GROMACS .gro file of C-alpha atoms in nm:
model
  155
    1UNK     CA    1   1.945  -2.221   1.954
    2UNK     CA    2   1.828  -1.858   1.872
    3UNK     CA    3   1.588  -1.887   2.095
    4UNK     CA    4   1.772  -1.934   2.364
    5UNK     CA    5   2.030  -1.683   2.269
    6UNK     CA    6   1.730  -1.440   2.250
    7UNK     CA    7   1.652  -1.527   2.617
    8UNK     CA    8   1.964  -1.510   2.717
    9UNK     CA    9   2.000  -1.109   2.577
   10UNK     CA   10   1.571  -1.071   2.755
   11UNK     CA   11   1.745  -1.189   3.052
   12UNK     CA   12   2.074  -0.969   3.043
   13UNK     CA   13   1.866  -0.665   2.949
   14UNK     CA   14   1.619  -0.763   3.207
   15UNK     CA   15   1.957  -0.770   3.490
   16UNK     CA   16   2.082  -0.442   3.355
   17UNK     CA   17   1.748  -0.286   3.393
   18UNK     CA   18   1.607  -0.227   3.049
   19UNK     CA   19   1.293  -0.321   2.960
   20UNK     CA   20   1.222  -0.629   2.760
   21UNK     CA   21   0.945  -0.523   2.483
   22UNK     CA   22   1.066  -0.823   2.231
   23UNK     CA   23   1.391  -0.542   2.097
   24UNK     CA   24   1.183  -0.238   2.050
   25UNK     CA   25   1.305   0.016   2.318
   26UNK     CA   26   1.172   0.377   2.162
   27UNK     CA   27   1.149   0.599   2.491
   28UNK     CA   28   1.042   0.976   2.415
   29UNK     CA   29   1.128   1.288   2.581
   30UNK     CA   30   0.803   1.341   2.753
   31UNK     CA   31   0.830   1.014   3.001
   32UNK     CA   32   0.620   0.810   2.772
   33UNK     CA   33   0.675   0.373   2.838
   34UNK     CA   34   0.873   0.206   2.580
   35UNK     CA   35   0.726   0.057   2.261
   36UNK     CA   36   0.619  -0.281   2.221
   37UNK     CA   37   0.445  -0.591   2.394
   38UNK     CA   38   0.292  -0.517   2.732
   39UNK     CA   39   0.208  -0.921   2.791
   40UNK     CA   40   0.330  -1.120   3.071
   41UNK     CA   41   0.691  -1.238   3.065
   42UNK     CA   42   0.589  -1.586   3.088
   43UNK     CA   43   0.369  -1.531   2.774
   44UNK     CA   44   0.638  -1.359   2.573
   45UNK     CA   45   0.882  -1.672   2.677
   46UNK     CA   46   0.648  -1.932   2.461
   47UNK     CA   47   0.622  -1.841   2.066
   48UNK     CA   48   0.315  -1.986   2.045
   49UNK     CA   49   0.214  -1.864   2.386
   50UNK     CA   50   0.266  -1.525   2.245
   51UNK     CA   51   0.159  -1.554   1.903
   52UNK     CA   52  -0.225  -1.672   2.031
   53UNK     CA   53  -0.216  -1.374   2.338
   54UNK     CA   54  -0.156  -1.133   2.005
   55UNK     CA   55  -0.441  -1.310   1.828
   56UNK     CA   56  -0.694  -1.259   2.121
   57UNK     CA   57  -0.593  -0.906   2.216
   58UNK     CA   58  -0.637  -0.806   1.824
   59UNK     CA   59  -0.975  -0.999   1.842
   60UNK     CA   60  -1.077  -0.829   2.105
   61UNK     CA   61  -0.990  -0.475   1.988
   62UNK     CA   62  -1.147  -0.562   1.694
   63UNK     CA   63  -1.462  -0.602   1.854
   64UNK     CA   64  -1.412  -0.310   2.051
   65UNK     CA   65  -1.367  -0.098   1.754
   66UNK     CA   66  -1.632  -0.250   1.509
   67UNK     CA   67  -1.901  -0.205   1.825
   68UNK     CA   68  -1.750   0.174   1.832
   69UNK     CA   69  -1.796   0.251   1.451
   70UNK     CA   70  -2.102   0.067   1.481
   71UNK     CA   71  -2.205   0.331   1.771
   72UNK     CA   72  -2.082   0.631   1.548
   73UNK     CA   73  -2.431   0.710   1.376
   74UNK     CA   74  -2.625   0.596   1.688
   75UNK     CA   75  -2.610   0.723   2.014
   76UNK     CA   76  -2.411   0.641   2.249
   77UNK     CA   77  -1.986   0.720   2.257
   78UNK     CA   78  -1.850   0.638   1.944
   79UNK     CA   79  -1.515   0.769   1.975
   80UNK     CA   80  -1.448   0.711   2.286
   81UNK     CA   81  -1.539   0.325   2.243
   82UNK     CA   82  -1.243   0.339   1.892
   83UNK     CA   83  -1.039   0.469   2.166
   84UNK     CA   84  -1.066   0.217   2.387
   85UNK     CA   85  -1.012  -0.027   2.147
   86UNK     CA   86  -0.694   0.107   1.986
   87UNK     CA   87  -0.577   0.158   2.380
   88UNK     CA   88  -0.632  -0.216   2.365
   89UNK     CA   89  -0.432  -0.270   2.052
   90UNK     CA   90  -0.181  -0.091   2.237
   91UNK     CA   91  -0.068  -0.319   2.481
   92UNK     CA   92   0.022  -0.560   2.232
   93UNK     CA   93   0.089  -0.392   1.893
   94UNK     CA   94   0.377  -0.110   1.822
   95UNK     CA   95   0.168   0.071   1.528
   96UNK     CA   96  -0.114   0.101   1.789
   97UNK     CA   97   0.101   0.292   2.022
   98UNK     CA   98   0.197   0.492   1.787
   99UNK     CA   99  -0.092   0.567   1.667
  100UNK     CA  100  -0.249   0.634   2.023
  101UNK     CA  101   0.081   0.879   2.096
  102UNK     CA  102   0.025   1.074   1.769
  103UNK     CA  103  -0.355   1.107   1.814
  104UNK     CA  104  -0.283   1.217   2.242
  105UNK     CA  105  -0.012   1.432   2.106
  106UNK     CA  106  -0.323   1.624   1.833
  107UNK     CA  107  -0.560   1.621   2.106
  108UNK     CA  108  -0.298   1.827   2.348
  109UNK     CA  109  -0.241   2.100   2.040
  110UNK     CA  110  -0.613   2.130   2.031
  111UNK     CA  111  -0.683   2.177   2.370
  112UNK     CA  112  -0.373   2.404   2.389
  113UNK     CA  113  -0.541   2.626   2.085
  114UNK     CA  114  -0.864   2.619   2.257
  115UNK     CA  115  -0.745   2.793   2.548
  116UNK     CA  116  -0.576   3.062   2.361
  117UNK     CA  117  -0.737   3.428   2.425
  118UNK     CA  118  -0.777   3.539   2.022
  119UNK     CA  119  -0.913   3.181   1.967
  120UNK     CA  120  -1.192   3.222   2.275
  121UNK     CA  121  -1.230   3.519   2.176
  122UNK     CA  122  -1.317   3.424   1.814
  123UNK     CA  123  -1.523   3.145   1.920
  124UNK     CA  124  -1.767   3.373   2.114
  125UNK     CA  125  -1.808   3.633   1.855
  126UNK     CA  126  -1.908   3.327   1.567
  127UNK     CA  127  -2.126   3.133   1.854
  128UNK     CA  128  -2.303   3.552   1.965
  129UNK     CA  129  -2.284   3.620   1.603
  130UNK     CA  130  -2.435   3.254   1.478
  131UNK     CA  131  -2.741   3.331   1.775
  132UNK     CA  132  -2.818   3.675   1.665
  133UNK     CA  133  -2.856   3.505   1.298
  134UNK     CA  134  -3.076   3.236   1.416
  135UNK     CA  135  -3.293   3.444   1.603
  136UNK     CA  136  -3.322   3.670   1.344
  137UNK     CA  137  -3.497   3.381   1.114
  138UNK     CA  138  -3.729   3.273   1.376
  139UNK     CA  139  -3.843   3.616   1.458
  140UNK     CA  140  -3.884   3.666   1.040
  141UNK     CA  141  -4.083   3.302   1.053
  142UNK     CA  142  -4.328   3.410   1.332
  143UNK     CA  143  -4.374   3.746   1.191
  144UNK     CA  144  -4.486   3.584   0.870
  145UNK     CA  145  -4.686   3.283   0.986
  146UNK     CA  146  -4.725   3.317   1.338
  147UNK     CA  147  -4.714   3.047   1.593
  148UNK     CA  148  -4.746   2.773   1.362
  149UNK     CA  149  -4.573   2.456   1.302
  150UNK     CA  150  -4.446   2.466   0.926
  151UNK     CA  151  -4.610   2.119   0.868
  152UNK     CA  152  -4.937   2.274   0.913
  153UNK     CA  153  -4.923   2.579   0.715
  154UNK     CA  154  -5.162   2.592   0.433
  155UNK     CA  155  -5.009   2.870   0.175
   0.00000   0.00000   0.00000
C-alpha cells in the first residue's frame, strides 16, 4: 500500500511539474539540477529494479575510482579519472553530488584567485625569483666541476 501511495505523490509531483528524485528536491541558487537519482523512471518504479541499478552504478564508480588512484603515482590522469568516477556516483547517489558541487564550487574560488592581479603578480616574481636561484646553482656546479655529470666525478 505505501508503495502505491508513493507512486501516486511521483505521479502528482510528476503532473505539477516537479521533479521526481525519490523526495529529495534541493535546487541551489546558481541553476544547479535537483539532488538525487538520475535513473530511468521505469527503474525507480521497481524496488528491486532500483536497488540493483544503484549496485552497478556504485560498482562501476568504484572501478573508475580504484583505476584513478591506481593511476595517481603512474602516469597517466589520475584526478581526472576520481573525477569521472565520483561524476558517476553522481547520477545515482546524493552524497556524490554533493560532494562533486562542493569540490566544482573550490575549483571556481581557485581559478577566480588565480586570475587576480596581486596573485599573478606574486606568482611571477616566486617562478623569476625560483629561476634566478636555480640558475645560480648550476652556474656554481659548472664553475666547480665543469661539464660533468655528478655520477662521474671522482673528488
Amino acid at each position: 500500500m505505501s508503495a502505491e501511495s508513493d507512486e501516486r505523490g511521483r505521479a502528482a509531483q510528476s503532473a505539477a511539474g516537479a521533479p521526481a528524485t525519490g523526495g529529495v528536491t534541493h535546487q541551489t541558487d546558481h541553476g544547479e539540477r535537483p539532488l538525487g537519482s538520475r535513473a530511468p523512471d521505469f527503474v525507480k518504479a521497481r524496488r528491486t529494479l532500483h536497488l540493483s541499478w544503484q549496485v552497478g552504478v556504485f560498482l562501476i564508480g568504484l572501478a573508475v575510482v580504484v583505476v584513478g588512484v591506481i593511476m595517481l603515482p603512474l602516469p597517466g590522469p589520475g584526478w581526472f579519472v576520481i573525477f569521472a568516477g565520483m561524476a558517476i556516483w553522481a547520477t545515482e547517489f546524493v552524497w556524490a553530488q554533493l560532494v562533486l558541487r562542493w569540490t566544482k564550487r573550490k575549483v571556481t574560488e581557485a581559478a577566480q584567485r588565480a586570475l587576480d592581479p596581486r596573485v599573478r603578480r606574486r606568482n611571477m616574481i616566486l617562478t623569476a625569483t625560483g629561476l634566478v636561484i636555480a640558475g645560480a646553482l648550476a652556474a656554481v656546479y659548472v664553475w666547480k666541476f665543469g661539464f660533468v655529470m655528478p655520477w662521474k666525478i671522482t673528488q
